[in-house]
Amino acid sequence: MEARLNYFASPTAGKALKYFMSAGRTLKDSPLPAATQELVSLRVSQINGCAACIDMHTKEAAAAGETSVRLNLVAAWREATVFTEAERAALELAEEGTRVADAATGVSDAVWENAAKHYDEEQLTALVILVSFMNAVNRLNIITQQPAGDYEPGQFH
């Protein structure tokens, strides 16, 4: 599979993505736990079918010490016993925030309140921005058919 566009060769993409990717780096430094960030990024990418992001976030999470059991169970997190209550709340918010067109209601009050029990306002802010950021990145990659499989941990950080 070959990508439809090479973002690295485009002056327009270079200018726009410079700022866009700096937002991603800012999120890495947020108070939202790194493991939660990778799990949420992976789940959003699974829902959207973004192979490039699934590749990236499974490898980044594994390089940071995440177990293969937890990575393999992200798609079935509701039935899995390996996630904390806080992680489960973040994954649920990520799903509802990603499936806005399916539900047509956005994130429910119950899901928001559950997430707010586990995360302070700054962490919730980072979580909301992360879900939005990942949905945007997924679309950039899906529209241009960016291939997956060759990502190396740390490649874009």
Short mmCIF file of N, CA and C in Angstrom, two decimals:
data_model
loop_
_atom_site.label_atom_id
_atom_site.label_comp_id
_atom_site.label_asym_id
_atom_site.label_seq_id
_atom_site.Cartn_x
_atom_site.Cartn_y
_atom_site.Cartn_z
N MET A 1 0.84 -1.17 0.00
CA MET A 1 0.00 0.00 0.00
C MET A 1 0.89 1.24 0.00
N GLU A 2 0.54 2.19 -0.85
CA GLU A 2 1.27 3.45 -0.90
C GLU A 2 0.34 4.58 -0.52
N ALA A 3 0.85 5.54 0.25
CA ALA A 3 0.04 6.68 0.67
C ALA A 3 -0.33 7.54 -0.54
N ARG A 4 -1.51 8.12 -0.48
CA ARG A 4 -1.97 9.01 -1.54
C ARG A 4 -1.21 10.33 -1.55
N LEU A 5 -0.82 10.78 -0.36
CA LEU A 5 -0.05 12.01 -0.21
C LEU A 5 1.15 11.76 0.68
N ASN A 6 2.23 12.46 0.40
CA ASN A 6 3.40 12.43 1.26
C ASN A 6 3.42 13.73 2.04
N TYR A 7 2.96 13.68 3.28
CA TYR A 7 2.89 14.89 4.09
C TYR A 7 4.27 15.52 4.29
N PHE A 8 5.31 14.70 4.32
CA PHE A 8 6.66 15.21 4.56
C PHE A 8 7.22 15.98 3.37
N ALA A 9 6.67 15.77 2.19
CA ALA A 9 7.15 16.46 0.98
C ALA A 9 6.33 17.71 0.65
N SER A 10 5.25 17.92 1.36
CA SER A 10 4.35 19.03 1.05
C SER A 10 4.67 20.26 1.90
N PRO A 11 4.96 21.40 1.28
CA PRO A 11 5.19 22.62 2.06
C PRO A 11 3.96 23.03 2.88
N THR A 12 2.77 22.86 2.31
CA THR A 12 1.55 23.21 3.03
C THR A 12 1.39 22.30 4.25
N ALA A 13 1.54 20.99 4.04
CA ALA A 13 1.42 20.06 5.17
C ALA A 13 2.50 20.34 6.20
N GLY A 14 3.71 20.63 5.74
CA GLY A 14 4.80 20.91 6.67
C GLY A 14 4.48 22.07 7.59
N LYS A 15 3.92 23.13 7.04
CA LYS A 15 3.57 24.30 7.85
C LYS A 15 2.43 23.97 8.82
N ALA A 16 1.38 23.35 8.30
CA ALA A 16 0.21 23.05 9.13
C ALA A 16 0.52 22.00 10.19
N LEU A 17 1.18 20.93 9.78
CA LEU A 17 1.43 19.82 10.71
C LEU A 17 2.45 20.17 11.78
N LYS A 18 3.30 21.13 11.52
CA LYS A 18 4.25 21.59 12.54
C LYS A 18 3.48 22.03 13.80
N TYR A 19 2.45 22.81 13.61
CA TYR A 19 1.66 23.29 14.74
C TYR A 19 0.74 22.21 15.28
N PHE A 20 0.19 21.44 14.37
CA PHE A 20 -0.72 20.37 14.76
C PHE A 20 0.00 19.36 15.64
N MET A 21 1.18 18.94 15.22
CA MET A 21 1.93 17.93 15.98
C MET A 21 2.48 18.50 17.29
N SER A 22 2.69 19.80 17.35
CA SER A 22 3.13 20.38 18.63
C SER A 22 2.02 20.25 19.67
N ALA A 23 0.77 20.25 19.23
CA ALA A 23 -0.34 20.01 20.16
C ALA A 23 -0.24 18.59 20.73
N GLY A 24 0.11 17.64 19.89
CA GLY A 24 0.29 16.26 20.35
C GLY A 24 1.41 16.14 21.36
N ARG A 25 2.50 16.86 21.13
CA ARG A 25 3.61 16.83 22.08
C ARG A 25 3.22 17.48 23.41
N THR A 26 2.41 18.52 23.34
CA THR A 26 1.93 19.18 24.56
C THR A 26 1.10 18.21 25.39
N LEU A 27 0.28 17.42 24.73
CA LEU A 27 -0.53 16.43 25.45
C LEU A 27 0.35 15.41 26.16
N LYS A 28 1.47 15.02 25.55
CA LYS A 28 2.38 14.05 26.18
C LYS A 28 2.85 14.55 27.54
N ASP A 29 2.98 15.88 27.67
CA ASP A 29 3.47 16.48 28.91
C ASP A 29 2.35 16.85 29.87
N SER A 30 1.13 16.51 29.54
CA SER A 30 -0.02 16.85 30.39
C SER A 30 -0.06 15.92 31.61
N PRO A 31 -0.89 16.26 32.60
CA PRO A 31 -0.99 15.40 33.78
C PRO A 31 -1.82 14.13 33.58
N LEU A 32 -2.37 13.93 32.39
CA LEU A 32 -3.08 12.68 32.11
C LEU A 32 -2.04 11.56 32.03
N PRO A 33 -2.20 10.49 32.81
CA PRO A 33 -1.18 9.43 32.82
C PRO A 33 -0.84 8.92 31.42
N ALA A 34 0.44 8.69 31.20
CA ALA A 34 0.94 8.26 29.88
C ALA A 34 0.27 6.96 29.42
N ALA A 35 0.08 6.02 30.33
CA ALA A 35 -0.56 4.76 29.96
C ALA A 35 -1.99 5.01 29.48
N THR A 36 -2.70 5.89 30.16
CA THR A 36 -4.06 6.22 29.76
C THR A 36 -4.06 6.87 28.39
N GLN A 37 -3.10 7.75 28.14
CA GLN A 37 -3.02 8.40 26.83
C GLN A 37 -2.85 7.38 25.72
N GLU A 38 -1.98 6.41 25.91
CA GLU A 38 -1.75 5.41 24.86
C GLU A 38 -2.96 4.50 24.67
N LEU A 39 -3.59 4.10 25.78
CA LEU A 39 -4.78 3.25 25.68
C LEU A 39 -5.91 3.97 24.94
N VAL A 40 -6.12 5.24 25.28
CA VAL A 40 -7.17 6.03 24.63
C VAL A 40 -6.84 6.23 23.16
N SER A 41 -5.59 6.57 22.86
CA SER A 41 -5.18 6.77 21.47
C SER A 41 -5.39 5.50 20.66
N LEU A 42 -5.05 4.37 21.25
CA LEU A 42 -5.24 3.09 20.58
C LEU A 42 -6.72 2.80 20.35
N ARG A 43 -7.54 3.02 21.37
CA ARG A 43 -8.98 2.71 21.22
C ARG A 43 -9.64 3.59 20.18
N VAL A 44 -9.35 4.89 20.19
CA VAL A 44 -9.92 5.78 19.18
C VAL A 44 -9.50 5.31 17.79
N SER A 45 -8.25 4.95 17.65
CA SER A 45 -7.73 4.50 16.34
C SER A 45 -8.35 3.18 15.91
N GLN A 46 -8.63 2.30 16.85
CA GLN A 46 -9.31 1.05 16.52
C GLN A 46 -10.71 1.32 16.00
N ILE A 47 -11.44 2.18 16.68
CA ILE A 47 -12.81 2.51 16.27
C ILE A 47 -12.81 3.08 14.85
N ASN A 48 -11.85 3.98 14.59
CA ASN A 48 -11.79 4.64 13.28
C ASN A 48 -11.12 3.79 12.20
N GLY A 49 -10.47 2.72 12.59
CA GLY A 49 -9.80 1.86 11.62
C GLY A 49 -8.54 2.49 11.04
N CYS A 50 -7.81 3.25 11.86
CA CYS A 50 -6.58 3.90 11.40
C CYS A 50 -5.38 2.99 11.69
N ALA A 51 -4.97 2.25 10.67
CA ALA A 51 -3.89 1.28 10.83
C ALA A 51 -2.58 1.94 11.26
N ALA A 52 -2.26 3.10 10.68
CA ALA A 52 -1.00 3.77 11.01
C ALA A 52 -0.96 4.15 12.48
N CYS A 53 -2.08 4.64 13.02
CA CYS A 53 -2.11 5.03 14.43
C CYS A 53 -2.17 3.82 15.36
N ILE A 54 -2.84 2.77 14.94
CA ILE A 54 -2.84 1.53 15.73
C ILE A 54 -1.41 1.00 15.84
N ASP A 55 -0.71 0.99 14.72
CA ASP A 55 0.69 0.57 14.70
C ASP A 55 1.52 1.42 15.66
N MET A 56 1.39 2.73 15.53
CA MET A 56 2.18 3.64 16.35
C MET A 56 1.89 3.47 17.84
N HIS A 57 0.63 3.47 18.21
CA HIS A 57 0.30 3.49 19.64
C HIS A 57 0.48 2.13 20.32
N THR A 58 0.34 1.03 19.61
CA THR A 58 0.67 -0.25 20.24
C THR A 58 2.18 -0.33 20.49
N LYS A 59 2.97 0.15 19.54
CA LYS A 59 4.43 0.10 19.70
C LYS A 59 4.93 1.08 20.75
N GLU A 60 4.34 2.28 20.79
CA GLU A 60 4.74 3.26 21.80
C GLU A 60 4.38 2.74 23.20
N ALA A 61 3.19 2.18 23.32
CA ALA A 61 2.75 1.66 24.62
C ALA A 61 3.64 0.50 25.07
N ALA A 62 3.94 -0.41 24.16
CA ALA A 62 4.81 -1.55 24.50
C ALA A 62 6.21 -1.06 24.89
N ALA A 63 6.73 -0.08 24.18
CA ALA A 63 8.06 0.45 24.49
C ALA A 63 8.07 1.12 25.86
N ALA A 64 6.90 1.64 26.28
CA ALA A 64 6.80 2.29 27.60
C ALA A 64 6.50 1.28 28.70
N GLY A 65 6.40 -0.02 28.34
CA GLY A 65 6.21 -1.05 29.36
C GLY A 65 4.81 -1.62 29.45
N GLU A 66 3.92 -1.21 28.57
CA GLU A 66 2.57 -1.75 28.60
C GLU A 66 2.62 -3.23 28.21
N THR A 67 1.76 -4.04 28.83
CA THR A 67 1.77 -5.48 28.57
C THR A 67 0.98 -5.81 27.31
N SER A 68 1.35 -6.90 26.67
CA SER A 68 0.63 -7.34 25.48
C SER A 68 -0.80 -7.75 25.82
N VAL A 69 -1.02 -8.25 27.01
CA VAL A 69 -2.38 -8.65 27.41
C VAL A 69 -3.29 -7.43 27.40
N ARG A 70 -2.86 -6.34 28.02
CA ARG A 70 -3.69 -5.14 28.06
C ARG A 70 -3.86 -4.54 26.66
N LEU A 71 -2.81 -4.52 25.88
CA LEU A 71 -2.92 -3.99 24.52
C LEU A 71 -3.89 -4.81 23.69
N ASN A 72 -3.83 -6.12 23.83
CA ASN A 72 -4.71 -7.00 23.06
C ASN A 72 -6.16 -6.91 23.51
N LEU A 73 -6.39 -6.46 24.74
CA LEU A 73 -7.75 -6.40 25.26
C LEU A 73 -8.39 -5.01 25.17
N VAL A 74 -7.68 -4.03 24.64
CA VAL A 74 -8.26 -2.68 24.55
C VAL A 74 -9.57 -2.70 23.76
N ALA A 75 -9.64 -3.45 22.69
CA ALA A 75 -10.85 -3.50 21.87
C ALA A 75 -12.04 -4.08 22.65
N ALA A 76 -11.77 -4.87 23.67
CA ALA A 76 -12.82 -5.50 24.47
C ALA A 76 -12.71 -5.06 25.93
N TRP A 77 -12.39 -3.81 26.16
CA TRP A 77 -12.11 -3.32 27.51
C TRP A 77 -13.28 -3.50 28.47
N ARG A 78 -14.50 -3.49 27.98
CA ARG A 78 -15.66 -3.62 28.88
C ARG A 78 -15.67 -4.99 29.58
N GLU A 79 -15.24 -6.01 28.87
CA GLU A 79 -15.25 -7.36 29.44
C GLU A 79 -13.93 -7.74 30.08
N ALA A 80 -12.91 -6.93 29.89
CA ALA A 80 -11.57 -7.25 30.40
C ALA A 80 -11.42 -6.78 31.84
N THR A 81 -10.68 -7.55 32.61
CA THR A 81 -10.47 -7.23 34.02
C THR A 81 -9.12 -6.57 34.28
N VAL A 82 -8.39 -6.25 33.23
CA VAL A 82 -7.02 -5.76 33.38
C VAL A 82 -6.89 -4.24 33.41
N PHE A 83 -8.02 -3.52 33.34
CA PHE A 83 -7.97 -2.07 33.34
C PHE A 83 -8.51 -1.51 34.64
N THR A 84 -7.93 -0.41 35.09
CA THR A 84 -8.41 0.24 36.31
C THR A 84 -9.75 0.92 36.03
N GLU A 85 -10.44 1.29 37.09
CA GLU A 85 -11.71 2.00 36.92
C GLU A 85 -11.49 3.33 36.21
N ALA A 86 -10.39 4.00 36.51
CA ALA A 86 -10.07 5.27 35.85
C ALA A 86 -9.82 5.04 34.36
N GLU A 87 -9.07 4.03 34.01
CA GLU A 87 -8.82 3.73 32.59
C GLU A 87 -10.12 3.39 31.87
N ARG A 88 -10.97 2.65 32.53
CA ARG A 88 -12.25 2.28 31.93
C ARG A 88 -13.11 3.52 31.67
N ALA A 89 -13.09 4.46 32.62
CA ALA A 89 -13.84 5.71 32.45
C ALA A 89 -13.28 6.51 31.27
N ALA A 90 -11.95 6.53 31.12
CA ALA A 90 -11.32 7.25 30.01
C ALA A 90 -11.66 6.58 28.68
N LEU A 91 -11.62 5.26 28.65
CA LEU A 91 -11.95 4.53 27.42
C LEU A 91 -13.41 4.74 27.03
N GLU A 92 -14.29 4.77 28.01
CA GLU A 92 -15.71 4.99 27.71
C GLU A 92 -15.93 6.40 27.16
N LEU A 93 -15.29 7.40 27.76
CA LEU A 93 -15.39 8.77 27.25
C LEU A 93 -14.82 8.85 25.83
N ALA A 94 -13.70 8.18 25.62
CA ALA A 94 -13.08 8.17 24.28
C ALA A 94 -14.02 7.56 23.25
N GLU A 95 -14.68 6.49 23.60
CA GLU A 95 -15.61 5.84 22.66
C GLU A 95 -16.78 6.75 22.33
N GLU A 96 -17.40 7.32 23.35
CA GLU A 96 -18.55 8.19 23.08
C GLU A 96 -18.12 9.46 22.34
N GLY A 97 -16.94 9.97 22.65
CA GLY A 97 -16.43 11.15 21.97
C GLY A 97 -16.04 10.87 20.53
N THR A 98 -15.73 9.63 20.23
CA THR A 98 -15.38 9.24 18.86
C THR A 98 -16.61 8.86 18.05
N ARG A 99 -17.58 8.28 18.68
CA ARG A 99 -18.78 7.82 17.98
C ARG A 99 -19.91 8.85 17.99
N VAL A 100 -19.58 10.12 17.94
CA VAL A 100 -20.61 11.16 18.02
C VAL A 100 -21.63 11.05 16.90
N ALA A 101 -21.23 10.65 15.71
CA ALA A 101 -22.18 10.52 14.62
C ALA A 101 -23.12 9.33 14.83
N ASP A 102 -22.65 8.30 15.49
CA ASP A 102 -23.47 7.13 15.75
C ASP A 102 -24.55 7.42 16.78
N ALA A 103 -24.17 8.10 17.85
CA ALA A 103 -25.09 8.36 18.96
C ALA A 103 -25.89 9.64 18.76
N ALA A 104 -25.34 10.58 18.01
CA ALA A 104 -25.97 11.88 17.75
C ALA A 104 -26.20 12.69 19.02
N THR A 105 -25.68 12.23 20.13
CA THR A 105 -25.85 12.96 21.38
C THR A 105 -24.52 13.34 22.01
N GLY A 106 -23.43 12.88 21.45
CA GLY A 106 -22.13 13.18 22.04
C GLY A 106 -21.89 12.35 23.29
N VAL A 107 -21.13 12.91 24.22
CA VAL A 107 -20.80 12.22 25.46
C VAL A 107 -21.93 12.44 26.46
N SER A 108 -22.45 11.36 26.99
CA SER A 108 -23.57 11.45 27.94
C SER A 108 -23.10 12.03 29.27
N ASP A 109 -24.05 12.56 30.02
CA ASP A 109 -23.74 13.10 31.35
C ASP A 109 -23.19 12.01 32.26
N ALA A 110 -23.73 10.80 32.16
CA ALA A 110 -23.26 9.70 33.02
C ALA A 110 -21.80 9.37 32.74
N VAL A 111 -21.42 9.33 31.47
CA VAL A 111 -20.04 9.03 31.11
C VAL A 111 -19.12 10.15 31.57
N TRP A 112 -19.55 11.40 31.37
CA TRP A 112 -18.75 12.54 31.82
C TRP A 112 -18.56 12.51 33.33
N GLU A 113 -19.63 12.29 34.07
CA GLU A 113 -19.56 12.27 35.53
C GLU A 113 -18.66 11.14 36.03
N ASN A 114 -18.70 10.00 35.37
CA ASN A 114 -17.82 8.90 35.74
C ASN A 114 -16.36 9.27 35.52
N ALA A 115 -16.06 9.88 34.39
CA ALA A 115 -14.68 10.31 34.12
C ALA A 115 -14.24 11.36 35.13
N ALA A 116 -15.15 12.27 35.49
CA ALA A 116 -14.82 13.34 36.44
C ALA A 116 -14.56 12.80 37.85
N LYS A 117 -15.03 11.60 38.15
CA LYS A 117 -14.72 10.97 39.45
C LYS A 117 -13.27 10.54 39.52
N HIS A 118 -12.65 10.30 38.38
CA HIS A 118 -11.30 9.74 38.33
C HIS A 118 -10.23 10.73 37.90
N TYR A 119 -10.64 11.80 37.25
CA TYR A 119 -9.67 12.75 36.70
C TYR A 119 -10.04 14.17 37.12
N ASP A 120 -9.02 14.96 37.46
CA ASP A 120 -9.27 16.36 37.79
C ASP A 120 -9.51 17.16 36.51
N GLU A 121 -9.79 18.44 36.65
CA GLU A 121 -10.17 19.25 35.49
C GLU A 121 -9.06 19.33 34.45
N GLU A 122 -7.82 19.43 34.89
CA GLU A 122 -6.71 19.51 33.93
C GLU A 122 -6.54 18.18 33.18
N GLN A 123 -6.71 17.07 33.87
CA GLN A 123 -6.63 15.77 33.22
C GLN A 123 -7.80 15.56 32.26
N LEU A 124 -9.00 16.00 32.67
CA LEU A 124 -10.16 15.90 31.78
C LEU A 124 -9.96 16.75 30.53
N THR A 125 -9.39 17.93 30.71
CA THR A 125 -9.09 18.79 29.56
C THR A 125 -8.16 18.07 28.60
N ALA A 126 -7.11 17.48 29.14
CA ALA A 126 -6.16 16.74 28.30
C ALA A 126 -6.84 15.56 27.62
N LEU A 127 -7.71 14.88 28.32
CA LEU A 127 -8.42 13.72 27.76
C LEU A 127 -9.32 14.14 26.61
N VAL A 128 -10.06 15.22 26.77
CA VAL A 128 -10.95 15.70 25.71
C VAL A 128 -10.14 16.13 24.49
N ILE A 129 -9.07 16.87 24.73
CA ILE A 129 -8.23 17.31 23.61
C ILE A 129 -7.59 16.10 22.93
N LEU A 130 -7.15 15.11 23.70
CA LEU A 130 -6.54 13.91 23.13
C LEU A 130 -7.52 13.16 22.23
N VAL A 131 -8.75 12.97 22.70
CA VAL A 131 -9.75 12.27 21.88
C VAL A 131 -9.99 13.04 20.58
N SER A 132 -10.11 14.34 20.67
CA SER A 132 -10.32 15.16 19.48
C SER A 132 -9.11 15.11 18.56
N PHE A 133 -7.93 15.22 19.13
CA PHE A 133 -6.68 15.18 18.37
C PHE A 133 -6.54 13.85 17.63
N MET A 134 -6.78 12.75 18.33
CA MET A 134 -6.64 11.43 17.70
C MET A 134 -7.66 11.24 16.57
N ASN A 135 -8.87 11.73 16.76
CA ASN A 135 -9.85 11.63 15.69
C ASN A 135 -9.39 12.40 14.46
N ALA A 136 -8.79 13.56 14.66
CA ALA A 136 -8.29 14.35 13.53
C ALA A 136 -7.11 13.64 12.85
N VAL A 137 -6.17 13.14 13.63
CA VAL A 137 -5.01 12.44 13.06
C VAL A 137 -5.46 11.19 12.31
N ASN A 138 -6.41 10.47 12.90
CA ASN A 138 -6.94 9.28 12.22
C ASN A 138 -7.49 9.65 10.85
N ARG A 139 -8.21 10.73 10.77
CA ARG A 139 -8.79 11.13 9.49
C ARG A 139 -7.71 11.54 8.49
N LEU A 140 -6.70 12.26 8.94
CA LEU A 140 -5.59 12.61 8.05
C LEU A 140 -4.97 11.35 7.45
N ASN A 141 -4.77 10.33 8.29
CA ASN A 141 -4.14 9.10 7.82
C ASN A 141 -5.07 8.24 6.97
N ILE A 142 -6.33 8.15 7.33
CA ILE A 142 -7.27 7.30 6.61
C ILE A 142 -7.56 7.87 5.22
N ILE A 143 -7.80 9.17 5.14
CA ILE A 143 -8.11 9.79 3.85
C ILE A 143 -6.98 9.58 2.85
N THR A 144 -5.74 9.65 3.35
CA THR A 144 -4.59 9.52 2.45
C THR A 144 -4.01 8.11 2.43
N GLN A 145 -4.66 7.19 3.09
CA GLN A 145 -4.25 5.78 3.12
C GLN A 145 -2.78 5.61 3.54
N GLN A 146 -2.44 6.19 4.67
CA GLN A 146 -1.08 6.04 5.19
C GLN A 146 -0.86 4.58 5.60
N PRO A 147 0.20 3.94 5.15
CA PRO A 147 0.44 2.53 5.46
C PRO A 147 0.91 2.33 6.89
N ALA A 148 0.76 1.12 7.37
CA ALA A 148 1.15 0.77 8.73
C ALA A 148 2.15 -0.37 8.72
N GLY A 149 2.90 -0.46 9.80
CA GLY A 149 3.80 -1.59 10.00
C GLY A 149 5.25 -1.21 10.19
N ASP A 150 5.66 -0.06 9.70
CA ASP A 150 7.06 0.33 9.76
C ASP A 150 7.39 1.31 10.88
N TYR A 151 6.41 1.68 11.68
CA TYR A 151 6.66 2.69 12.72
C TYR A 151 7.66 2.16 13.75
N GLU A 152 8.56 3.03 14.16
CA GLU A 152 9.54 2.74 15.21
C GLU A 152 9.23 3.62 16.41
N PRO A 153 9.18 3.07 17.63
CA PRO A 153 8.89 3.89 18.81
C PRO A 153 9.81 5.12 18.87
N GLY A 154 9.17 6.26 19.17
CA GLY A 154 9.90 7.51 19.28
C GLY A 154 10.09 8.24 17.95
N GLN A 155 9.64 7.66 16.87
CA GLN A 155 9.86 8.21 15.54
C GLN A 155 9.33 9.64 15.38
N PHE A 156 8.20 9.92 15.97
CA PHE A 156 7.59 11.25 15.81
C PHE A 156 7.64 12.10 17.08
N HIS A 157 8.42 11.68 18.04
CA HIS A 157 8.47 12.44 19.31
C HIS A 157 9.84 13.01 19.54
#
